[in-house]
PDB file of C-alpha atoms in Angstrom:
ATOM      1  CA  MET A   1     -40.943 -12.066  28.410  1.00 52.00           C
ATOM      2  CA  GLY A   2     -41.018 -10.406  31.692  1.00 50.00           C
ATOM      3  CA  TYR A   3     -39.458 -13.128  33.500  1.00 51.00           C
ATOM      4  CA  ILE A   4     -36.680 -12.912  30.859  1.00 53.00           C
ATOM      5  CA  PHE A   5     -35.909  -9.276  31.842  1.00 50.00           C
ATOM      6  CA  ASN A   6     -36.514  -9.464  35.642  1.00 58.00           C
ATOM      7  CA  ASP A   7     -33.400 -11.992  35.720  1.00 58.00           C
ATOM      8  CA  LYS A   8     -30.162 -10.357  35.948  1.00 57.00           C
ATOM      9  CA  LYS A   9     -28.374 -13.115  34.402  1.00 54.00           C
ATOM     10  CA  ASN A  10     -30.645 -13.186  31.400  1.00 57.00           C
ATOM     11  CA  VAL A  11     -30.491  -9.220  31.255  1.00 53.00           C
ATOM     12  CA  VAL A  12     -26.539  -9.327  30.771  1.00 55.00           C
ATOM     13  CA  PHE A  13     -26.715 -12.348  28.599  1.00 51.00           C
ATOM     14  CA  ILE A  14     -28.680 -10.268  26.032  1.00 54.00           C
ATOM     15  CA  VAL A  15     -26.968  -7.088  26.415  1.00 50.00           C
ATOM     16  CA  PHE A  16     -23.829  -9.174  25.725  1.00 49.00           C
ATOM     17  CA  ILE A  17     -25.273 -10.887  22.561  1.00 56.00           C
ATOM     18  CA  GLY A  18     -26.852  -7.622  21.429  1.00 49.00           C
ATOM     19  CA  SER A  19     -23.547  -6.094  21.637  1.00 50.00           C
ATOM     20  CA  LEU A  20     -21.719  -8.961  19.527  1.00 47.00           C
ATOM     21  CA  VAL A  21     -24.378  -8.661  16.473  1.00 48.00           C
ATOM     22  CA  ILE A  22     -23.830  -4.519  16.730  1.00 48.00           C
ATOM     23  CA  ALA A  23     -20.458  -5.054  16.391  1.00 42.00           C
ATOM     24  CA  GLU A  24     -20.866  -7.484  13.478  1.00 48.00           C
ATOM     25  CA  ILE A  25     -22.585  -5.104  11.656  1.00 50.00           C
ATOM     26  CA  SER A  26     -20.436  -2.316  12.396  1.00 47.00           C
ATOM     27  CA  GLN A  27     -17.238  -4.584  11.116  1.00 49.00           C
ATOM     28  CA  ALA A  28     -19.304  -5.699   8.017  1.00 52.00           C
ATOM     29  CA  TRP A  29     -20.378  -2.003   7.415  1.00 52.00           C
ATOM     30  CA  ILE A  30     -16.174  -1.133   7.086  1.00 63.00           C
ATOM     31  CA  LEU A  31     -15.445  -4.203   5.524  1.00 64.00           C
ATOM     32  CA  PHE A  32     -18.378  -4.476   2.406  1.00 70.00           C
ATOM     33  CA  PRO A  33     -16.636  -2.017   0.277  1.00 78.00           C
ATOM     34  CA  TYR A  34     -13.846  -4.575  -0.364  1.00 86.00           C
ATOM     35  CA  THR A  35     -15.708  -6.973  -0.940  1.00 86.00           C
ATOM     36  CA  THR A  36     -16.494  -8.479  -4.713  1.00 85.00           C
ATOM     37  CA  LEU A  37     -19.995  -7.637  -3.654  1.00 84.00           C
ATOM     38  CA  SER A  38     -19.234  -3.930  -3.725  1.00 88.00           C
ATOM     39  CA  SER A  39     -18.679  -1.658  -6.779  1.00 93.00           C
ATOM     40  CA  GLU A  40     -15.546  -1.153  -7.971  1.00 96.00           C
ATOM     41  CA  LYS A  41     -13.798   2.646  -7.228  1.00 96.00           C
ATOM     42  CA  VAL A  42     -11.369   2.049  -9.927  1.00 98.00           C
ATOM     43  CA  LYS A  43     -12.862   0.597 -12.975  1.00 98.00           C
ATOM     44  CA  SER A  44     -11.671  -2.719 -14.498  1.00 98.00           C
ATOM     45  CA  ILE A  45     -10.257  -3.353 -17.924  1.00 98.00           C
ATOM     46  CA  ASP A  46      -9.175  -6.294 -20.063  1.00 98.00           C
ATOM     47  CA  ILE A  47      -5.641  -6.854 -20.969  1.00 98.00           C
ATOM     48  CA  GLY A  48      -6.787  -7.448 -24.585  1.00 97.00           C
ATOM     49  CA  LYS A  49      -8.234  -3.643 -24.744  1.00 98.00           C
ATOM     50  CA  THR A  50      -5.130  -2.220 -23.765  1.00 98.00           C
ATOM     51  CA  SER A  51      -1.653  -1.235 -25.530  1.00 98.00           C
ATOM     52  CA  LYS A  52       1.328  -2.629 -24.171  1.00 97.00           C
ATOM     53  CA  SER A  53       2.719   0.805 -23.849  1.00 98.00           C
ATOM     54  CA  SER A  54       0.042   2.322 -22.028  1.00 98.00           C
ATOM     55  CA  ARG A  55      -0.102  -0.780 -19.242  1.00 98.00           C
ATOM     56  CA  ILE A  56       2.191  -0.172 -16.125  1.00 98.00           C
ATOM     57  CA  SER A  57       2.789  -2.561 -13.484  1.00 99.00           C
ATOM     58  CA  ILE A  58       3.888  -2.167  -9.247  1.00 99.00           C
ATOM     59  CA  LEU A  59       5.323  -4.478  -6.730  1.00 99.00           C
ATOM     60  CA  ILE A  60       5.601  -3.002  -3.345  1.00 99.00           C
ATOM     61  CA  ALA A  61       7.218  -5.382  -0.830  1.00 99.00           C
ATOM     62  CA  ASN A  62       8.295  -4.599   2.525  1.00 99.00           C
ATOM     63  CA  VAL A  63      11.059  -6.465   2.810  1.00 99.00           C
ATOM     64  CA  LEU A  64      11.877  -7.109   6.772  1.00 98.00           C
ATOM     65  CA  MET A  65      15.430  -5.610   7.380  1.00 98.00           C
ATOM     66  CA  LYS A  66      16.504  -8.418   9.152  1.00 98.00           C
ATOM     67  CA  ASN A  67      14.865 -11.193   7.139  1.00 98.00           C
ATOM     68  CA  ARG A  68      17.759 -12.872   4.695  1.00 98.00           C
ATOM     69  CA  ASN A  69      15.268 -14.714   2.574  1.00 97.00           C
ATOM     70  CA  THR A  70      16.465 -12.936  -0.651  1.00 98.00           C
ATOM     71  CA  ASP A  71      15.929 -15.821  -3.001  1.00 98.00           C
ATOM     72  CA  THR A  72      12.402 -16.147  -2.715  1.00 98.00           C
ATOM     73  CA  LEU A  73      11.547 -12.402  -3.204  1.00 98.00           C
ATOM     74  CA  ILE A  74      14.316 -12.306  -6.193  1.00 98.00           C
ATOM     75  CA  LYS A  75      12.431 -15.173  -8.650  1.00 98.00           C
ATOM     76  CA  MET A  76       9.197 -13.163  -7.823  1.00 98.00           C
ATOM     77  CA  ILE A  77      10.706 -10.205  -9.228  1.00 99.00           C
ATOM     78  CA  ARG A  78      11.798 -12.112 -12.536  1.00 98.00           C
ATOM     79  CA  THR A  79       8.861 -13.714 -12.935  1.00 98.00           C
ATOM     80  CA  LYS A  80       6.489 -11.150 -12.130  1.00 98.00           C
ATOM     81  CA  ASN A  81       8.703  -8.557 -14.223  1.00 99.00           C
ATOM     82  CA  PRO A  82       6.836  -5.131 -12.918  1.00 99.00           C
ATOM     83  CA  THR A  83       7.660  -1.966 -14.160  1.00 99.00           C
ATOM     84  CA  LEU A  84       8.587  -0.803 -11.355  1.00 99.00           C
ATOM     85  CA  PHE A  85       8.924  -2.101  -8.164  1.00 99.00           C
ATOM     86  CA  VAL A  86       9.472  -0.528  -4.336  1.00 99.00           C
ATOM     87  CA  THR A  87      10.785  -2.208  -1.372  1.00 99.00           C
ATOM     88  CA  MET A  88      10.982  -0.461   2.308  1.00 99.00           C
ATOM     89  CA  GLU A  89      12.853  -1.587   5.591  1.00 98.00           C
ATOM     90  CA  VAL A  90      15.828  -1.847   3.140  1.00 99.00           C
ATOM     91  CA  ASN A  91      19.342  -1.119   4.345  1.00 99.00           C
ATOM     92  CA  ASN A  92      22.715  -1.361   2.539  1.00 99.00           C
ATOM     93  CA  TRP A  93      22.622  -5.078   2.804  1.00 99.00           C
ATOM     94  CA  TRP A  94      19.457  -5.170   0.944  1.00 99.00           C
ATOM     95  CA  VAL A  95      20.110  -2.724  -1.789  1.00 99.00           C
ATOM     96  CA  SER A  96      23.713  -5.040  -2.322  1.00 98.00           C
ATOM     97  CA  LYS A  97      21.662  -8.233  -2.654  1.00 98.00           C
ATOM     98  CA  LEU A  98      19.315  -6.410  -5.233  1.00 98.00           C
ATOM     99  CA  SER A  99      22.100  -5.132  -7.400  1.00 98.00           C
ATOM    100  CA  MET A 100      21.141  -7.437 -10.009  1.00 97.00           C
ATOM    101  CA  PHE A 101      17.915  -5.967 -11.141  1.00 98.00           C
ATOM    102  CA  ASN A 102      20.438  -2.638 -11.802  1.00 97.00           C
ATOM    103  CA  LYS A 103      20.798  -3.396 -15.313  1.00 97.00           C
ATOM    104  CA  ASP A 104      17.011  -4.368 -15.770  1.00 98.00           C
ATOM    105  CA  TYR A 105      15.866  -1.074 -13.825  1.00 99.00           C
ATOM    106  CA  PRO A 106      18.023   1.793 -15.100  1.00 98.00           C
ATOM    107  CA  TYR A 107      16.030   4.191 -13.423  1.00 99.00           C
ATOM    108  CA  LYS A 108      15.955   4.105  -9.766  1.00 98.00           C
ATOM    109  CA  VAL A 109      15.860   6.067  -6.678  1.00 99.00           C
ATOM    110  CA  PHE A 110      18.035   4.726  -3.261  1.00 98.00           C
ATOM    111  CA  PHE A 111      17.900   5.578   0.115  1.00 99.00           C
ATOM    112  CA  PRO A 112      18.488   2.539   2.390  1.00 98.00           C
ATOM    113  CA  THR A 113      18.615   3.154   5.874  1.00 98.00           C
ATOM    114  CA  ASP A 114      19.086   1.544   9.226  1.00 97.00           C
ATOM    115  CA  ASN A 115      16.019   2.489  11.409  1.00 95.00           C
ATOM    116  CA  THR A 116      13.636  -0.179   9.111  1.00 96.00           C
ATOM    117  CA  TYR A 117      12.285   2.777   6.902  1.00 97.00           C
ATOM    118  CA  GLY A 118      14.749   2.655   4.610  1.00 98.00           C
ATOM    119  CA  MET A 119      13.399   2.923   0.595  1.00 99.00           C
ATOM    120  CA  CYS A 120      13.930   2.432  -2.980  1.00 99.00           C
ATOM    121  CA  LEU A 121      12.677   2.587  -6.201  1.00 99.00           C
ATOM    122  CA  TYR A 122      13.404   0.733  -9.614  1.00 99.00           C
ATOM    123  CA  SER A 123      11.965   1.550 -12.668  1.00 99.00           C
ATOM    124  CA  GLN A 124      12.094   0.440 -16.312  1.00 99.00           C
ATOM    125  CA  LEU A 125      10.688   3.517 -17.436  1.00 99.00           C
ATOM    126  CA  PRO A 126      12.281   6.818 -17.146  1.00 98.00           C
ATOM    127  CA  LEU A 127      11.566   8.995 -14.023  1.00 99.00           C
ATOM    128  CA  THR A 128      11.874  12.731 -14.026  1.00 98.00           C
ATOM    129  CA  ASP A 129      11.956  15.095 -11.365  1.00 98.00           C
ATOM    130  CA  ALA A 130      13.159  12.552  -8.943  1.00 99.00           C
ATOM    131  CA  LYS A 131      13.274  13.064  -5.253  1.00 98.00           C
ATOM    132  CA  VAL A 132      13.607  11.620  -1.519  1.00 99.00           C
ATOM    133  CA  LEU A 133      11.199  13.960   0.718  1.00 98.00           C
ATOM    134  CA  PHE A 134      10.822  13.865   4.533  1.00 97.00           C
ATOM    135  CA  LEU A 135       7.130  14.904   5.025  1.00 95.00           C
ATOM    136  CA  THR A 136       7.122  14.291   8.704  1.00 90.00           C
ATOM    137  CA  ASN A 137      10.302  12.912   9.435  1.00 90.00           C
ATOM    138  CA  LYS A 138      14.451  13.385   9.247  1.00 92.00           C
ATOM    139  CA  ASN A 139      14.716   9.579   9.010  1.00 93.00           C
ATOM    140  CA  VAL A 140      11.734   8.456   6.900  1.00 96.00           C
ATOM    141  CA  PRO A 141      12.032   8.896   3.278  1.00 98.00           C
ATOM    142  CA  SER A 142       9.443   8.887   0.936  1.00 99.00           C
ATOM    143  CA  ILE A 143      10.165   9.527  -3.026  1.00 99.00           C
ATOM    144  CA  HIS A 144       8.168  11.441  -5.038  1.00 99.00           C
ATOM    145  CA  CYS A 145       9.155  11.417  -9.458  1.00 99.00           C
ATOM    146  CA  LYS A 146       7.214  11.635 -12.286  1.00 99.00           C
ATOM    147  CA  VAL A 147       6.964   8.335 -14.721  1.00 99.00           C
ATOM    148  CA  THR A 148       6.555   8.426 -18.342  1.00 98.00           C
ATOM    149  CA  LEU A 149       5.008   5.611 -20.180  1.00 98.00           C
ATOM    150  CA  ALA A 150       5.809   4.412 -23.359  1.00 95.00           C
ATOM    151  CA  ASN A 151       2.951   5.939 -24.758  1.00 96.00           C
ATOM    152  CA  GLY A 152       4.279   9.344 -23.908  1.00 96.00           C
ATOM    153  CA  LYS A 153       1.577   9.949 -20.825  1.00 98.00           C
ATOM    154  CA  THR A 154       3.077  11.199 -17.676  1.00 98.00           C
ATOM    155  CA  PHE A 155       1.900  10.249 -14.311  1.00 99.00           C
ATOM    156  CA  GLN A 156       3.355  11.560 -10.722  1.00 99.00           C
ATOM    157  CA  LEU A 157       4.346   8.312  -8.558  1.00 99.00           C
ATOM    158  CA  LEU A 158       4.720   8.735  -4.528  1.00 99.00           C
ATOM    159  CA  ALA A 159       6.084   5.964  -2.740  1.00 99.00           C
ATOM    160  CA  ILE A 160       5.864   6.303   0.973  1.00 98.00           C
ATOM    161  CA  HIS A 161       6.114   4.481   3.903  1.00 98.00           C
ATOM    162  CA  PRO A 162       4.685   6.580   7.211  1.00 95.00           C
ATOM    163  CA  VAL A 163       5.180   5.671  10.951  1.00 90.00           C
ATOM    164  CA  ALA A 164       2.546   3.971  12.584  1.00 82.00           C
ATOM    165  CA  PRO A 165      -0.215   6.323  13.972  1.00 71.00           C
ATOM    166  CA  LYS A 166       0.581   5.369  17.253  1.00 65.00           C
ATOM    167  CA  PRO A 167       3.638   7.604  18.233  1.00 57.00           C
ATOM    168  CA  SER A 168       6.686   5.271  19.354  1.00 59.00           C
ATOM    169  CA  ILE A 169      10.200   5.609  19.905  1.00 58.00           C
ATOM    170  CA  HIS A 170      11.159   3.875  16.711  1.00 57.00           C
ATOM    171  CA  PRO A 171      12.588   5.838  14.827  1.00 56.00           C
ATOM    172  CA  ASP A 172      12.116   9.312  16.842  1.00 55.00           C
ATOM    173  CA  ASN A 173       8.432  10.386  16.909  1.00 52.00           C
ATOM    174  CA  MET A 174       7.190  10.047  20.427  1.00 51.00           C
ATOM    175  CA  GLY A 175       4.617  12.154  21.876  1.00 50.00           C
ATOM    176  CA  LYS A 176       4.094  13.347  18.255  1.00 55.00           C
ATOM    177  CA  ILE A 177       0.938  12.968  16.019  1.00 60.00           C
ATOM    178  CA  GLU A 178       1.708  11.222  12.729  1.00 70.00           C
ATOM    179  CA  ASN A 179       0.471  13.267   9.348  1.00 87.00           C
ATOM    180  CA  GLY A 180       2.284  11.873   6.995  1.00 92.00           C
ATOM    181  CA  LEU A 181      -0.551  10.872   4.686  1.00 95.00           C
ATOM    182  CA  LEU A 182      -2.034  14.153   5.090  1.00 94.00           C
ATOM    183  CA  LYS A 183       1.263  15.697   3.925  1.00 96.00           C
ATOM    184  CA  ALA A 184       1.151  13.271   1.058  1.00 97.00           C
ATOM    185  CA  ALA A 185      -2.301  13.894  -0.122  1.00 97.00           C
ATOM    186  CA  GLN A 186      -1.033  17.953  -0.164  1.00 97.00           C
ATOM    187  CA  LEU A 187       1.838  17.276  -2.003  1.00 97.00           C
ATOM    188  CA  ILE A 188       0.125  15.578  -5.013  1.00 97.00           C
ATOM    189  CA  THR A 189      -3.028  17.630  -5.438  1.00 97.00           C
ATOM    190  CA  ARG A 190      -0.219  20.444  -6.509  1.00 96.00           C
ATOM    191  CA  GLN A 191       0.073  19.039  -9.512  1.00 95.00           C
ATOM    192  CA  GLN A 192      -3.292  17.701 -11.901  1.00 95.00           C
ATOM    193  CA  ILE A 193      -1.928  14.922 -13.638  1.00 98.00           C
ATOM    194  CA  PRO A 194      -2.384  11.506 -13.549  1.00 99.00           C
ATOM    195  CA  THR A 195      -1.088   9.858  -9.906  1.00 99.00           C
ATOM    196  CA  LEU A 196      -0.143   6.837  -8.573  1.00 99.00           C
ATOM    197  CA  VAL A 197       0.299   6.238  -4.522  1.00 99.00           C
ATOM    198  CA  ALA A 198       2.130   2.776  -3.447  1.00 99.00           C
ATOM    199  CA  GLY A 199       3.782   2.016  -0.431  1.00 99.00           C
ATOM    200  CA  ASP A 200       3.292   0.483   3.122  1.00 98.00           C
ATOM    201  CA  PHE A 201       0.587   3.222   4.999  1.00 97.00           C
ATOM    202  CA  ASN A 202       1.353   0.874   8.319  1.00 94.00           C
ATOM    203  CA  ASP A 203      -2.420   1.796   8.610  1.00 93.00           C
ATOM    204  CA  VAL A 204      -5.480  -0.276   7.298  1.00 93.00           C
ATOM    205  CA  ALA A 205      -7.736   1.549   4.279  1.00 92.00           C
ATOM    206  CA  TRP A 206     -10.593   2.534   6.642  1.00 92.00           C
ATOM    207  CA  SER A 207      -8.802   4.273   9.518  1.00 91.00           C
ATOM    208  CA  TYR A 208      -9.300   7.878   9.926  1.00 91.00           C
ATOM    209  CA  ASN A 209      -5.585   8.854   8.659  1.00 91.00           C
ATOM    210  CA  THR A 210      -6.432   6.908   5.219  1.00 94.00           C
ATOM    211  CA  THR A 211      -9.977   7.938   4.925  1.00 94.00           C
ATOM    212  CA  GLN A 212      -8.747  11.761   5.259  1.00 94.00           C
ATOM    213  CA  PHE A 213      -5.814  10.791   2.970  1.00 96.00           C
ATOM    214  CA  ALA A 214      -8.163   9.788  -0.052  1.00 97.00           C
ATOM    215  CA  ASN A 215     -10.574  12.378   0.545  1.00 96.00           C
ATOM    216  CA  ILE A 216      -8.065  14.627   0.158  1.00 97.00           C
ATOM    217  CA  SER A 217      -5.748  13.570  -2.409  1.00 98.00           C
ATOM    218  CA  LYS A 218      -9.179  12.438  -4.097  1.00 98.00           C
ATOM    219  CA  LEU A 219      -7.558   9.179  -5.006  1.00 99.00           C
ATOM    220  CA  LYS A 220      -9.123   5.723  -5.070  1.00 98.00           C
ATOM    221  CA  ASP A 221      -7.994   2.276  -3.574  1.00 98.00           C
ATOM    222  CA  VAL A 222      -7.479  -0.364  -6.382  1.00 99.00           C
ATOM    223  CA  ARG A 223      -8.827  -3.210  -3.627  1.00 97.00           C
ATOM    224  CA  CYS A 224     -12.333  -1.568  -3.236  1.00 97.00           C
ATOM    225  CA  GLY A 225     -14.785  -4.109  -4.938  1.00 97.00           C
ATOM    226  CA  ARG A 226     -11.813  -6.892  -5.118  1.00 98.00           C
ATOM    227  CA  GLY A 227     -10.937  -7.818  -1.758  1.00 96.00           C
ATOM    228  CA  LEU A 228      -8.909  -7.204   0.972  1.00 95.00           C
ATOM    229  CA  TYR A 229      -5.967  -9.243  -0.162  1.00 97.00           C
ATOM    230  CA  ASN A 230      -4.449  -9.304   3.615  1.00 97.00           C
ATOM    231  CA  THR A 231      -0.742  -8.104   3.408  1.00 98.00           C
ATOM    232  CA  LEU A 232       0.424  -8.175   7.263  1.00 97.00           C
ATOM    233  CA  ASP A 233       1.423 -10.570   9.110  1.00 94.00           C
ATOM    234  CA  ALA A 234       2.238 -13.199   6.764  1.00 96.00           C
ATOM    235  CA  ASN A 235       3.183 -15.248  10.044  1.00 93.00           C
ATOM    236  CA  PHE A 236       0.054 -14.901  11.347  1.00 89.00           C
ATOM    237  CA  SER A 237      -3.060 -16.628   9.067  1.00 82.00           C
ATOM    238  CA  PHE A 238      -5.738 -15.538  12.102  1.00 80.00           C
ATOM    239  CA  PHE A 239      -4.611 -11.800  11.934  1.00 82.00           C
ATOM    240  CA  ARG A 240      -3.950  -9.938   8.968  1.00 90.00           C
ATOM    241  CA  TRP A 241      -4.489  -6.520   7.901  1.00 92.00           C
ATOM    242  CA  PRO A 242      -4.261  -5.003   4.593  1.00 96.00           C
ATOM    243  CA  LEU A 243      -1.413  -2.546   5.503  1.00 97.00           C
ATOM    244  CA  ASP A 244       0.439  -2.395   1.358  1.00 98.00           C
ATOM    245  CA  HIS A 245      -1.853  -0.141  -0.728  1.00 99.00           C
ATOM    246  CA  VAL A 246      -1.857   1.486  -4.051  1.00 99.00           C
ATOM    247  CA  PHE A 247      -4.230   4.790  -4.768  1.00 99.00           C
ATOM    248  CA  VAL A 248      -4.625   5.864  -8.477  1.00 99.00           C
ATOM    249  CA  SER A 249      -6.479   8.790  -9.911  1.00 99.00           C
ATOM    250  CA  ASP A 250      -9.721   8.255 -12.087  1.00 98.00           C
ATOM    251  CA  GLU A 251      -7.027   8.113 -14.869  1.00 98.00           C
ATOM    252  CA  PHE A 252      -6.157   4.328 -14.613  1.00 99.00           C
ATOM    253  CA  ARG A 253      -7.674   1.165 -14.631  1.00 99.00           C
ATOM    254  CA  VAL A 254      -7.247  -2.138 -13.230  1.00 99.00           C
ATOM    255  CA  ILE A 255      -6.047  -5.122 -15.373  1.00 99.00           C
ATOM    256  CA  ASN A 256      -5.037  -7.453 -12.336  1.00 98.00           C
ATOM    257  CA  LEU A 257      -4.149  -7.400  -8.792  1.00 99.00           C
ATOM    258  CA  GLU A 258      -2.338  -9.997  -6.739  1.00 99.00           C
ATOM    259  CA  ARG A 259      -1.008 -10.502  -3.067  1.00 98.00           C
ATOM    260  CA  LEU A 260       2.231 -12.602  -3.839  1.00 99.00           C
ATOM    261  CA  PRO A 261       3.936 -15.731  -1.654  1.00 98.00           C
ATOM    262  CA  ALA A 262       5.537 -15.261   1.723  1.00 98.00           C
ATOM    263  CA  PHE A 263       9.484 -14.631   1.398  1.00 98.00           C
ATOM    264  CA  GLY A 264      10.047 -14.392   4.517  1.00 98.00           C
ATOM    265  CA  SER A 265       9.346 -11.024   5.804  1.00 98.00           C
ATOM    266  CA  ASP A 266       6.311 -10.295   8.082  1.00 97.00           C
ATOM    267  CA  HIS A 267       4.281  -8.455   4.868  1.00 98.00           C
ATOM    268  CA  TYR A 268       3.402 -10.288   1.427  1.00 99.00           C
ATOM    269  CA  PRO A 269       4.165  -8.523  -2.167  1.00 99.00           C
ATOM    270  CA  PHE A 270       1.334  -6.453  -3.385  1.00 99.00           C
ATOM    271  CA  TYR A 271       0.898  -6.230  -7.267  1.00 99.00           C
ATOM    272  CA  ALA A 272      -0.923  -4.044  -8.998  1.00 99.00           C
ATOM    273  CA  GLN A 273      -1.472  -4.512 -13.054  1.00 99.00           C
ATOM    274  CA  LEU A 274      -2.744  -1.341 -14.105  1.00 99.00           C
ATOM    275  CA  ALA A 275      -3.145   0.645 -17.633  1.00 99.00           C
ATOM    276  CA  LEU A 276      -3.210   4.420 -18.303  1.00 98.00           C
ATOM    277  CA  PRO A 277      -5.178   4.509 -21.299  1.00 95.00           C
TER     278      PRO A 277
END
């Protein structure tokens, strides 16, 4: 044993292996809450134990503005028939291509842009107090509204797509610290009603920003106890992260979660079927 530690090469090797083991344990500790071995933060409910009037499904899709493969996404929306769907990175071209849903989704909020932060909300259910907000940046919209279910219950919805936490020149936040998630948390806590927040957070669930958002808002990540459902990058199988999220308040129950197939974007769509009994 003394010989092993007297040899500098062996010491370096042992330190290297030890560092790897510590790193692996650290990563496992971070990711464990998102495995099926962990407990679910949002309770599950069987669809047979819910009424149709209490169900709400949402599909979120970062379309990648330059993507022109609309047919696959359109087919997915038709197949899943979500109660709500949110599209991000949409410009006027994308709004035009998705206009076929205008009749089936009579309640809408549109804010297309050419800076990759455009957003549209389509709803089969009535929306009230709908507003386009700019939480931290005049070029980055969020959509805030109330949604009324067929059973008469109402919840607030916030659709967000904050810029990445690392400041960049796009859209125009060079030198600024991104705190969109913090402002989102502060916004939704003003109303003590059931709450759903969804969108491309541009950050993983265990990051400092997202953790602070969850702590302040008291919302729960529907992924916890169910799997990672990595949504980025659809183009690389070895490097994928969960960037598209659905957070809900305690009143909600999860029926089903799905990462939907790729459709030409760098993000996979994320689908959540929920109930508000």
